[in-house]
Amino acid sequence: MTKSPDTPLKFLVFLGSARNSTPPKPPRLGLRVARACITEINQGIHVAELVDPLDYELAPSFKPHFAYAHGKAPTQLESLAASIASADGYIMVSPEYNHSMSPALAHLLNHFGSSLFSYKPSAIVTYSAGQWGGVRAAVGMRAFLSELGCLPVSAMVHIPKADEVLGEDGSFLGSADAQGWKQYFARTFTQLDWWASAARQQRAMSNSQAPVPAFTKAPSQRNTP
Ligand SMILES: Cc1cc2nc3c(=O)[nH]c(=O)nc-3n(C[C@H](O)[C@H](O)[C@H](O)COP(=O)(O)O)c2cc1C
């Protein structure tokens, strides 16, 4: 279905933490970061939905959505696949675990093929309890998200000592420079908004036909002859 230009843009906010343990404290610092993203992207214009890895019961043996016959994947995977396909862009919220992106986020995303994400932009938002804000995770996320087809916009959000910046409800704490943080988020989310609007128009013009078809059987379909 082609969306009219007036239909609000829909963004999925992927939360990259499934951690339910302390120490280190606090657990699931990412939840407040994801909530802040929803507030900052929304601004009463767009639709932003949280995707929480804890809501998905993924089988211990890995079988991605695209490995099932069409429409035959478990209900939760089908439902998330439909949501990814209907979104205009993605906000990927990740902590830094051992200088890398969240394994929970990578695992959830690996369940879906690039054709669902392609021709739409993404924004990288990282955080940490320490002083670097997850920048080392963000470097790897650029490559990951590019391969997934949802090219990350150039600006990124990094939040060091996120528990000193955000309260549990995702609002900026009184001790934080709320105005400065809002402007910082806005830089990335303005780029995301711009590219998401542009990509939606281009998808509508190409009648929802992907200019390059997704490979269907094996990655070798895109290799050199
Ligand atoms: C397994 C593990 C690895 C971590 N590695 C890093 C790291 O490389 N860099 C960093 O700044 N913080 C690291 N931390 C600390 C996290 O920034 C902190 O625990 C944060 O709260 C994690 O996000 P979460 O609470 O949403 O899971 C690590 C934490 C865990 C549990």
Coordinates of C-alpha atoms and ligand atoms in Angstrom, one line a residue:
M1 CA 0.0 0.0 0.0
T2 CA 1.4 3.4 -0.9
K3 CA 1.3 5.9 1.9
S4 CA 0.3 9.5 1.2
P5 CA 2.9 12.1 2.0
D6 CA 0.6 13.3 4.9
T7 CA 0.7 9.9 6.7
P8 CA 2.9 10.2 9.7
L9 CA 6.3 8.6 9.4
K10 CA 6.6 5.4 11.4
F11 CA 9.8 4.6 13.2
L12 CA 10.7 1.5 15.1
V13 CA 13.0 2.0 18.1
F14 CA 14.9 -1.2 18.7
L15 CA 16.1 -1.5 22.3
G16 CA 19.4 -3.3 22.5
S17 CA 19.4 -4.7 26.0
A18 CA 17.9 -8.0 27.3
R19 CA 19.9 -7.8 30.5
N20 CA 18.2 -8.7 33.7
S21 CA 21.1 -8.8 36.1
T22 CA 23.1 -6.6 38.5
P23 CA 25.9 -5.8 38.9
P24 CA 26.6 -3.8 36.9
K25 CA 23.9 -1.4 38.0
P26 CA 21.5 -0.2 36.8
P27 CA 20.0 -3.1 34.7
R28 CA 18.5 -2.2 31.3
L29 CA 19.8 1.3 31.3
G30 CA 18.8 1.2 27.6
L31 CA 15.1 1.3 28.4
R32 CA 15.4 5.0 29.4
V33 CA 17.5 5.7 26.4
A34 CA 14.8 4.1 24.1
R35 CA 12.1 6.1 25.9
A36 CA 14.0 9.3 25.4
C37 CA 14.3 8.5 21.6
I38 CA 10.6 8.0 21.4
T39 CA 10.0 11.4 23.0
E40 CA 12.6 13.2 20.9
I41 CA 11.6 11.6 17.5
N42 CA 7.8 11.9 18.1
Q43 CA 7.4 15.6 18.7
G44 CA 3.7 15.0 18.0
I45 CA 4.2 14.4 14.3
H46 CA 5.6 10.9 13.9
V47 CA 4.7 7.4 15.2
A48 CA 7.5 5.7 17.2
E49 CA 7.1 2.2 18.5
L50 CA 9.4 0.4 20.9
V51 CA 10.8 -3.1 19.9
D52 CA 11.9 -4.8 23.1
P53 CA 13.9 -8.0 22.8
L54 CA 12.4 -9.3 26.0
D55 CA 9.0 -9.4 24.2
Y56 CA 10.3 -12.0 21.8
E57 CA 10.7 -15.7 22.7
L58 CA 13.4 -16.6 20.3
A59 CA 14.2 -20.3 19.9
P60 CA 17.6 -21.5 21.2
S61 CA 18.4 -22.9 17.8
F62 CA 18.6 -20.1 15.3
K63 CA 16.0 -20.1 12.5
P64 CA 15.5 -16.7 10.9
H65 CA 12.1 -15.4 9.7
F66 CA 13.2 -15.8 6.0
A67 CA 14.0 -19.5 6.5
Y68 CA 10.4 -20.4 7.0
A69 CA 7.9 -20.8 4.1
H70 CA 6.1 -17.6 3.3
G71 CA 3.8 -16.7 6.2
K72 CA 4.7 -19.8 8.3
A73 CA 7.1 -18.3 10.8
P74 CA 6.1 -18.2 14.5
T75 CA 3.5 -15.5 15.1
Q76 CA 5.9 -13.1 16.9
L77 CA 8.4 -13.2 14.0
E78 CA 5.7 -12.7 11.4
S79 CA 4.3 -9.8 13.4
L80 CA 7.7 -8.1 13.8
A81 CA 8.5 -8.7 10.1
A82 CA 5.3 -6.9 9.1
S83 CA 6.1 -4.1 11.4
I84 CA 9.6 -3.7 10.0
A85 CA 8.3 -3.8 6.5
S86 CA 5.7 -1.1 7.2
A87 CA 8.2 1.2 9.0
D88 CA 9.8 4.2 7.3
G89 CA 13.0 4.1 9.4
Y90 CA 14.7 2.7 12.4
I91 CA 16.4 3.9 15.6
M92 CA 18.9 1.4 16.8
V93 CA 19.6 1.8 20.6
S94 CA 22.6 -0.2 21.7
P95 CA 24.8 -0.4 24.8
E96 CA 28.5 -1.2 24.4
Y97 CA 29.4 -4.7 25.5
N98 CA 33.1 -5.5 25.2
H99 CA 33.5 -2.6 22.8
S100 CA 30.9 -4.1 20.5
M101 CA 27.2 -3.6 19.7
S102 CA 24.7 -5.4 21.8
P103 CA 24.5 -9.1 21.1
A104 CA 20.7 -9.1 21.9
L105 CA 20.2 -6.4 19.2
A106 CA 22.3 -8.2 16.7
H107 CA 20.6 -11.5 17.4
L108 CA 17.1 -10.1 17.0
L109 CA 18.0 -8.2 13.8
N110 CA 19.7 -11.3 12.3
H111 CA 16.2 -12.9 12.3
F112 CA 15.1 -10.7 9.4
G113 CA 16.3 -10.3 5.9
S114 CA 17.7 -7.1 4.5
S115 CA 14.7 -6.8 2.0
L116 CA 12.5 -5.8 5.0
F117 CA 14.9 -2.9 6.0
S118 CA 16.1 -1.9 2.5
Y119 CA 15.6 1.6 1.1
K120 CA 15.0 3.1 4.5
P121 CA 17.4 4.9 6.8
S122 CA 18.4 4.2 10.4
A123 CA 19.9 6.2 13.3
I124 CA 22.5 4.9 15.7
V125 CA 22.0 5.7 19.4
T126 CA 24.5 4.3 21.8
Y127 CA 25.0 4.7 25.6
S128 CA 27.1 3.4 28.4
A129 CA 27.4 3.6 32.2
G130 CA 31.0 4.7 31.7
Q131 CA 32.5 7.7 30.0
W132 CA 32.7 6.8 26.3
G133 CA 28.9 6.5 25.5
G134 CA 29.2 3.4 23.4
V135 CA 31.2 5.0 20.5
R136 CA 33.1 1.8 19.9
A137 CA 29.9 -0.1 19.5
A138 CA 28.7 2.5 17.1
V139 CA 31.6 1.9 14.7
G140 CA 30.6 -1.7 14.1
M141 CA 26.9 -0.8 13.9
R142 CA 27.6 1.3 10.8
A143 CA 28.8 -1.8 9.0
F144 CA 26.1 -4.0 10.4
L145 CA 23.2 -1.6 9.5
S146 CA 24.6 -0.9 6.0
E147 CA 24.7 -4.6 5.2
L148 CA 21.1 -4.9 6.6
G149 CA 20.1 -2.3 4.0
C150 CA 18.9 0.5 6.4
L151 CA 21.8 2.9 5.9
P152 CA 22.7 4.9 9.0
V153 CA 22.5 8.7 8.8
S154 CA 25.9 10.4 9.4
A155 CA 25.0 12.0 12.8
M156 CA 24.8 9.7 15.8
V157 CA 23.8 10.0 19.5
H158 CA 26.2 8.8 22.2
I159 CA 25.3 9.0 25.8
P160 CA 28.0 8.5 28.4
K161 CA 27.0 7.9 32.0
A162 CA 23.4 7.6 30.8
D163 CA 22.1 7.1 34.3
E164 CA 23.3 10.6 35.1
V165 CA 21.5 12.0 32.1
L166 CA 18.2 10.2 31.9
G167 CA 15.6 9.2 34.5
E168 CA 13.8 5.9 34.3
D169 CA 10.9 7.4 32.3
G170 CA 13.4 8.7 29.7
S171 CA 13.2 12.4 30.7
F172 CA 16.3 14.4 31.2
L173 CA 17.4 14.7 34.8
G174 CA 17.4 18.1 36.4
S175 CA 21.2 18.0 36.7
A176 CA 21.6 17.4 32.9
D177 CA 21.7 20.1 30.3
A178 CA 18.3 19.1 28.8
Q179 CA 18.3 21.8 26.1
G180 CA 21.8 20.7 25.0
W181 CA 20.8 17.1 24.9
K182 CA 17.6 17.8 23.0
Q183 CA 19.5 19.7 20.3
Y184 CA 22.0 16.9 20.2
F185 CA 19.2 14.3 19.6
A186 CA 17.6 16.6 17.1
R187 CA 20.7 16.7 14.9
T188 CA 20.5 13.0 14.3
F189 CA 16.7 12.7 14.2
T190 CA 16.4 15.6 11.7
Q191 CA 18.7 13.7 9.3
L192 CA 16.6 10.5 9.9
D193 CA 13.4 12.4 9.3
W194 CA 14.7 13.9 6.1
W195 CA 16.0 10.6 4.6
A196 CA 12.9 8.7 5.8
S197 CA 10.6 11.3 4.0
A198 CA 12.7 11.2 0.9
A199 CA 12.9 7.4 0.8
R200 CA 9.2 7.1 1.2
Q201 CA 8.5 9.4 -1.8
Q202 CA 11.0 7.4 -3.8
R203 CA 9.5 4.1 -2.8
A204 CA 6.0 5.4 -3.8
M205 CA 7.4 6.6 -7.2
S206 CA 8.9 3.1 -7.9
N207 CA 5.5 1.6 -7.1
S208 CA 6.9 -0.4 -4.2
Q209 CA 9.1 -2.4 -6.6
A210 CA 12.7 -2.7 -5.2
P211 CA 15.1 -1.6 -7.9
V212 CA 17.4 -4.5 -7.0
P213 CA 15.6 -7.7 -6.0
A214 CA 16.5 -9.3 -2.8
F215 CA 18.3 -12.7 -3.0
T216 CA 16.0 -15.5 -2.2
K217 CA 18.0 -18.7 -1.9
A218 CA 21.7 -18.0 -1.1
P219 CA 24.0 -15.0 -0.8
S220 CA 25.9 -16.4 -3.8
Q221 CA 23.1 -14.9 -5.9
R222 CA 24.7 -11.5 -5.5
N223 CA 28.3 -12.6 -6.0
T224 CA 30.4 -12.1 -9.1
P225 CA 29.6 -14.4 -12.1
Ligands
LIG1 C1 28.9 -8.0 29.4 C2 29.1 -6.5 29.6 C3 30.1 -5.9 28.8 C4 30.3 -4.5 29.0 N1 31.2 -3.9 28.2 C5 31.3 -2.5 28.3 C6 32.2 -1.8 27.4 O1 32.9 -2.4 26.6 N2 32.2 -0.5 27.4 C7 31.4 0.3 28.3 O2 31.5 1.5 28.3 N3 30.6 -0.4 29.1 C8 30.5 -1.7 29.1 N4 29.7 -2.4 30.0 C9 28.9 -1.6 30.9 C10 27.6 -1.1 30.3 O3 27.8 0.2 29.7 C11 26.5 -0.9 31.4 O4 26.4 -2.1 32.1 C12 25.2 -0.5 30.7 O5 24.2 -0.3 31.8 C13 24.7 -1.7 29.8 O6 23.4 -1.4 29.3 P1 22.1 -2.1 29.8 O7 21.9 -1.8 31.2 O8 21.0 -1.4 29.0 O9 22.2 -3.6 29.5 C14 29.5 -3.7 29.9 C15 28.5 -4.4 30.6 C16 28.3 -5.8 30.4 C17 27.2 -6.4 31.2

